Amino acid sequence: MRFHRAPHRALLLCLAAATLAGCSGSGVGSSGVGGSSRAGGPAATSAADSRRSVVTFAGSSPLGPEATRRTADRMRARVKALGLRDARVEEGDGTVTVTGPTADEKRLTGLGDSGRIGFRPVLALEALSTSPTPASRPSPSADPARQRAVTEGLRPRTAGSPSAGATTGTDEEGAADAALRQRFSVLDCSKGQRSATEARAANRPRDSVVACGAGGDGSPPVKYALGPTAVDGTRVASAEAVHDEQTGNWAVSLDFDSLGARQFSAVTADLSTRQSPENQFAIVLDGAVISAPSVGQALTGGTAEISGSFTRTSAEELAANLGSGALPEPLTVTGVTRLPHG
């Protein structure tokens, strides 16, 4: 048995009008919610507290002058998008420093989030129980739906599928499938942590990866085996927080560039022909699955909407990070200094 391998030729399929079905297993929600309106401007920050905080960021590896400049420029774009008018971004020797109101300290530290997003097909998933059995040895009495979700992605494509025959069944591919199956088996999402190896793998768009996602509404987390990135975050032309006037919920609306729109339409056309969970794609942000909606038809409008358990602030922060583009290098907070009242 093999993990379904997502071939690049799947992006050449014909396109049709479409919608997304509901979300499966993830905490942030699904795409395709209608009736939303654009946010009326970033949420105001508190002016009552005059204290200032200085947050210093450095790269996981030393930042050169060009990387420092590009990082600072993108963080300035995020500051503008969030309406943090009192925040100031400055470049140092391989560091970037952000100074702003202490009341906005959480948002200031969030400016250093990588903001790397990608859309990957789901190969297999497992919704963890409170007392999970190892994925490699499911209990014979396990819930049938849960068992099917774990094993579905291990099956080969049928002869009539759009990409049947795309894999050659070589020893090398078999070894890669076995390695992915093993990584999926040992991944422990209950601890909210990943190994350094998996963290690095998440940034390689051509590789299959394993990842965790929140269950949502207090349910246990979900672990995923995911195929190579079908649409990369660099294809997001703009992102904006939107408010659903009917439900009162917040979401993030994405607009793709022309190539991203074609890729998104093609991959959703492919996934819509598959059975669960292979009819789902995962929206992966900084290595974590924030949504894994199922697909009913091809999505041809060049837009997607990530909805679910957002507040106005969290929707605006995600939109600012995505709209400005991913940071050139991963950052860590190396220091936070709180200054006295001005």
Coordinates of C-alpha atoms in Angstrom, one line a residue:
M1 CA 0.0 0.0 0.0
R2 CA 1.1 3.5 -0.7
F3 CA 0.5 7.0 0.4
H4 CA -1.2 8.9 -2.4
R5 CA 1.5 11.0 -4.0
A6 CA 0.3 14.4 -5.4
P7 CA 1.7 14.8 -8.9
H8 CA 2.3 18.2 -10.5
R9 CA 0.3 17.2 -13.5
A10 CA -2.9 17.5 -11.4
L11 CA -2.5 21.3 -11.7
L12 CA -3.4 21.1 -15.4
L13 CA -7.0 19.9 -15.0
C14 CA -9.9 21.8 -16.5
L15 CA -11.7 24.2 -14.2
A16 CA -15.4 24.6 -13.2
A17 CA -17.5 26.7 -10.8
A18 CA -17.3 25.5 -7.2
T19 CA -17.9 25.7 -3.5
L20 CA -16.1 24.2 -0.5
A21 CA -17.8 21.9 1.9
G22 CA -17.5 22.0 5.7
C23 CA -14.2 21.7 7.7
S24 CA -13.0 18.4 8.9
G25 CA -10.9 18.0 12.0
S26 CA -9.3 21.4 12.3
G27 CA -9.9 24.2 14.7
V28 CA -9.9 27.3 12.6
G29 CA -12.6 26.3 10.2
S30 CA -13.2 25.9 6.5
S31 CA -13.1 28.1 3.4
G32 CA -16.0 29.4 1.3
V33 CA -18.3 31.2 3.7
G34 CA -20.5 33.8 2.0
G35 CA -22.1 36.9 3.2
S36 CA -19.0 38.5 4.6
S37 CA -18.0 42.2 4.6
R38 CA -14.6 43.8 4.7
A39 CA -13.3 45.0 8.0
G40 CA -13.9 48.6 8.6
G41 CA -10.3 49.2 9.7
P42 CA -7.9 47.6 12.2
A43 CA -9.1 47.4 15.8
A44 CA -8.1 50.4 17.8
T45 CA -5.3 50.0 20.4
S46 CA -5.5 51.2 23.9
A47 CA -4.3 54.8 24.6
A48 CA -4.8 54.7 28.3
D49 CA -1.5 53.0 29.1
S50 CA 1.5 55.2 28.1
R51 CA 4.1 52.5 28.8
R52 CA 6.3 51.3 25.9
S53 CA 7.7 47.9 25.1
V54 CA 10.8 47.1 23.1
V55 CA 10.8 43.7 21.4
T56 CA 14.0 42.5 19.8
F57 CA 14.1 39.7 17.2
A58 CA 17.0 37.7 15.8
G59 CA 17.2 35.0 13.2
S60 CA 17.6 31.3 14.0
S61 CA 20.8 31.8 12.0
P62 CA 22.6 35.1 11.8
L63 CA 20.8 37.6 9.5
G64 CA 22.9 39.3 6.9
P65 CA 22.3 43.0 6.0
E66 CA 20.0 42.3 3.1
A67 CA 17.9 39.8 5.1
T68 CA 17.7 42.2 8.0
R69 CA 16.5 45.0 5.7
R70 CA 13.9 42.8 4.0
T71 CA 12.7 41.5 7.3
A72 CA 12.3 45.0 8.7
D73 CA 10.4 46.1 5.6
R74 CA 7.9 43.3 5.9
M75 CA 7.4 43.9 9.5
R76 CA 6.7 47.6 8.7
A77 CA 4.1 46.5 6.2
R78 CA 2.5 44.4 9.0
V79 CA 2.6 47.4 11.4
K80 CA 0.8 49.5 8.8
A81 CA -1.8 46.8 8.0
L82 CA -2.6 46.4 11.7
G83 CA -2.9 50.1 12.3
L84 CA -0.2 50.2 15.0
R85 CA 0.5 53.8 14.4
D86 CA 2.6 54.2 17.5
A87 CA 4.9 51.3 16.7
R88 CA 8.4 51.8 15.2
V89 CA 10.6 49.1 13.5
E90 CA 14.3 49.6 13.4
E91 CA 17.2 47.5 12.0
G92 CA 20.2 46.6 14.0
D93 CA 23.3 44.4 13.4
G94 CA 21.5 41.2 12.4
T95 CA 18.5 42.1 14.6
V96 CA 15.2 43.9 14.2
T97 CA 13.7 45.9 17.1
V98 CA 10.0 46.9 17.4
T99 CA 9.0 49.6 19.9
G100 CA 5.4 50.3 20.7
P101 CA 2.7 50.5 23.4
T102 CA 3.0 47.9 26.1
A103 CA -0.8 47.4 25.7
D104 CA 0.0 46.0 22.2
E105 CA 3.0 43.9 23.3
K106 CA 1.3 40.6 22.2
R107 CA 0.8 42.1 18.7
L108 CA 4.3 43.4 18.6
T109 CA 5.8 40.0 19.3
G110 CA 3.4 38.5 16.7
L111 CA 5.0 40.6 14.0
G112 CA 7.9 38.1 14.1
D113 CA 5.7 35.2 13.1
S114 CA 7.0 33.6 9.8
G115 CA 3.6 33.8 8.0
R116 CA 4.5 30.9 5.7
I117 CA 1.3 29.4 4.3
G118 CA 0.8 26.6 1.9
F119 CA -2.1 24.5 0.6
R120 CA -1.4 20.7 0.7
P121 CA -3.6 17.7 -0.1
V122 CA -4.5 15.5 2.8
L123 CA -3.2 11.9 2.5
A124 CA -4.3 10.6 5.9
L125 CA -5.5 11.9 9.2
E126 CA -6.3 10.7 12.7
A127 CA -8.5 12.5 15.2
L128 CA -6.8 11.7 18.5
S129 CA -8.9 10.3 21.3
T130 CA -8.3 11.1 24.9
S131 CA -6.5 7.8 25.3
P132 CA -5.1 7.3 21.8
T133 CA -3.9 3.9 20.5
P134 CA -0.8 4.0 18.3
A135 CA -1.7 4.9 14.8
S136 CA 0.5 2.0 13.5
R137 CA -1.6 -0.5 15.4
P138 CA -5.2 0.7 15.5
S139 CA -7.5 -1.2 17.9
P140 CA -9.8 -3.7 16.2
S141 CA -12.7 -2.1 18.1
A142 CA -11.9 1.4 17.0
D143 CA -14.6 3.6 15.6
P144 CA -15.0 2.6 11.8
A145 CA -15.0 6.2 10.7
R146 CA -11.8 7.0 12.6
Q147 CA -10.2 3.8 11.3
R148 CA -11.1 4.7 7.7
A149 CA -9.6 8.1 8.1
V150 CA -6.3 6.7 9.3
T151 CA -6.0 4.2 6.4
E152 CA -7.6 5.8 3.5
G153 CA -4.5 7.8 2.5
L154 CA -2.5 4.6 2.4
R155 CA -4.4 3.2 -0.6
P156 CA -3.1 3.5 -4.2
R157 CA -5.1 5.5 -6.7
T158 CA -7.6 3.7 -8.7
A159 CA -7.1 3.1 -12.4
G160 CA -9.7 5.7 -13.3
S161 CA -8.2 8.5 -11.3
P162 CA -6.8 11.6 -13.1
S163 CA -3.3 10.8 -12.1
A164 CA -3.3 7.0 -12.2
G165 CA 0.0 5.6 -13.3
A166 CA 1.8 8.8 -12.4
T167 CA 3.8 6.9 -9.8
T168 CA 6.1 4.2 -11.0
G169 CA 6.3 2.1 -7.9
T170 CA 10.0 2.3 -7.7
D171 CA 11.9 1.1 -4.6
E172 CA 12.9 4.7 -3.9
E173 CA 9.2 5.8 -3.8
G174 CA 8.3 2.7 -1.7
A175 CA 11.0 3.7 0.9
A176 CA 9.7 7.3 0.9
D177 CA 6.1 6.1 1.5
A178 CA 7.3 3.8 4.3
A179 CA 9.2 6.6 5.9
L180 CA 6.2 8.9 5.8
R181 CA 4.0 6.2 7.3
Q182 CA 6.5 5.8 10.1
R183 CA 6.6 9.6 10.8
F184 CA 2.8 9.7 10.8
S185 CA 2.7 6.8 13.2
V186 CA 5.1 8.3 15.8
L187 CA 3.9 11.9 15.6
D188 CA 2.5 13.0 19.0
C189 CA 0.2 16.0 18.6
S190 CA -1.0 15.8 22.2
K191 CA 2.1 17.6 23.4
G192 CA 1.8 20.5 20.9
Q193 CA 5.4 20.0 19.8
R194 CA 7.2 18.7 16.7
S195 CA 10.7 17.5 16.3
A196 CA 13.3 19.7 14.7
T197 CA 13.3 17.4 11.7
E198 CA 9.5 17.8 11.1
A199 CA 9.8 21.6 11.6
R200 CA 12.4 21.8 8.8
A201 CA 10.5 19.5 6.6
A202 CA 7.4 21.7 6.8
N203 CA 9.4 24.4 5.0
R204 CA 10.2 22.1 2.0
P205 CA 7.2 22.5 -0.3
R206 CA 8.1 19.6 -2.6
D207 CA 8.2 17.1 0.3
S208 CA 5.3 15.2 1.9
V209 CA 5.1 16.1 5.6
V210 CA 3.3 15.3 8.8
A211 CA 1.6 18.0 10.9
C212 CA -0.7 18.7 13.7
G213 CA -3.9 20.7 13.8
A214 CA -6.3 21.8 16.6
G215 CA -9.5 19.8 16.9
G216 CA -11.6 22.9 17.6
D217 CA -14.4 23.4 20.2
G218 CA -12.3 21.7 22.8
S219 CA -12.0 18.4 20.9
P220 CA -8.6 16.6 20.7
P221 CA -6.0 17.6 18.2
V222 CA -5.7 16.0 14.8
K223 CA -2.6 14.7 13.1
Y224 CA -2.2 14.7 9.3
A225 CA 0.0 13.2 6.6
L226 CA 0.1 15.8 3.8
G227 CA 1.3 15.7 0.2
P228 CA 3.6 18.3 -1.4
T229 CA 2.4 21.9 -1.5
A230 CA -0.1 22.4 -4.3
V231 CA -0.4 26.2 -3.9
D232 CA 2.3 28.1 -2.2
G233 CA 1.7 31.2 0.0
T234 CA 3.8 33.3 -2.4
R235 CA 0.8 33.1 -4.7
V236 CA -1.4 35.0 -2.2
A237 CA -1.7 38.5 -3.7
S238 CA -3.6 40.0 -0.8
A239 CA -5.4 39.0 2.5
E240 CA -7.9 40.9 4.5
A241 CA -10.0 40.3 7.7
V242 CA -13.7 40.1 6.9
H243 CA -16.7 40.1 9.1
D244 CA -19.8 37.8 8.5
E245 CA -22.7 40.1 9.2
Q246 CA -25.1 37.1 9.5
T247 CA -23.1 35.0 12.0
G248 CA -21.0 37.7 13.6
N249 CA -17.9 35.7 12.9
W250 CA -14.5 36.9 11.6
A251 CA -12.6 35.3 8.8
V252 CA -9.6 35.9 6.5
S253 CA -10.2 36.4 2.8
L254 CA -7.4 35.5 0.4
D255 CA -6.9 36.6 -3.2
F256 CA -4.5 34.6 -5.3
D257 CA -2.5 35.9 -8.2
S258 CA -3.2 34.6 -11.7
L259 CA -1.0 31.5 -11.4
G260 CA -2.2 30.8 -7.8
A261 CA -5.8 31.0 -9.0
R262 CA -5.2 28.4 -11.7
Q263 CA -3.3 26.1 -9.3
F264 CA -6.0 26.5 -6.7
S265 CA -8.8 25.7 -9.2
A266 CA -6.9 22.7 -10.5
V267 CA -6.1 21.1 -7.2
T268 CA -9.7 21.6 -5.9
A269 CA -11.0 20.0 -9.1
D270 CA -8.8 17.0 -8.5
L271 CA -9.6 16.7 -4.8
S272 CA -13.4 17.0 -5.5
T273 CA -13.3 13.6 -7.2
R274 CA -11.8 11.7 -4.2
Q275 CA -13.2 10.0 -1.2
S276 CA -12.6 11.3 2.4
P277 CA -10.1 12.2 3.6
E278 CA -8.4 12.6 0.3
N279 CA -10.9 15.1 -0.8
Q280 CA -9.5 17.6 1.8
F281 CA -6.7 20.0 1.5
A282 CA -4.9 21.4 4.5
I283 CA -4.1 25.1 5.0
V284 CA -0.7 25.0 6.7
L285 CA 0.5 28.1 8.5
D286 CA 4.1 28.0 9.9
G287 CA 4.0 24.2 9.9
A288 CA 0.6 23.8 11.7
V289 CA -2.7 22.9 10.0
I290 CA -5.2 25.7 10.7
S291 CA -7.9 24.3 8.5
A292 CA -8.6 21.2 6.4
P293 CA -11.8 21.7 4.4
S294 CA -13.3 19.1 2.2
V295 CA -13.9 20.0 -1.5
G296 CA -17.1 19.4 -3.4
Q297 CA -16.3 21.2 -6.7
A298 CA -13.4 23.1 -8.3
L299 CA -13.0 26.6 -6.9
T300 CA -12.4 29.0 -9.8
G301 CA -12.8 32.5 -8.4
G302 CA -9.2 33.0 -7.4
T303 CA -10.2 33.6 -3.7
A304 CA -10.5 31.5 -0.6
E305 CA -11.8 32.3 2.9
I306 CA -10.4 30.9 6.1
S307 CA -13.1 31.0 8.8
G308 CA -13.9 29.6 12.2
S309 CA -12.7 30.6 15.7
F310 CA -11.2 34.0 14.9
T311 CA -11.5 37.1 16.9
R312 CA -11.3 40.4 15.1
T313 CA -7.7 40.8 16.4
S314 CA -6.5 37.3 15.4
A315 CA -8.1 37.6 11.9
E316 CA -6.4 41.0 11.4
E317 CA -3.0 39.6 12.6
L318 CA -3.2 36.6 10.2
A319 CA -4.3 38.8 7.3
A320 CA -1.4 41.2 8.0
N321 CA 1.1 38.4 8.1
L322 CA -0.2 36.8 4.9
G323 CA -0.7 40.0 3.0
S324 CA 2.9 41.2 3.7
G325 CA 4.4 37.9 2.7
A326 CA 6.4 35.4 4.7
L327 CA 9.5 36.7 6.5
P328 CA 12.8 35.9 4.7
E329 CA 14.1 33.9 7.8
P330 CA 12.5 32.4 10.9
L331 CA 12.8 34.8 13.9
T332 CA 12.9 34.3 17.6
V333 CA 12.3 36.9 20.3
T334 CA 15.6 37.5 22.1
G335 CA 14.4 40.2 24.5
V336 CA 11.5 42.3 25.7
T337 CA 12.1 45.5 27.6
R338 CA 9.3 47.5 29.2
L339 CA 10.0 51.2 29.5
P340 CA 8.5 53.4 32.2
H341 CA 5.7 55.8 31.5
G342 CA 6.5 58.4 28.9

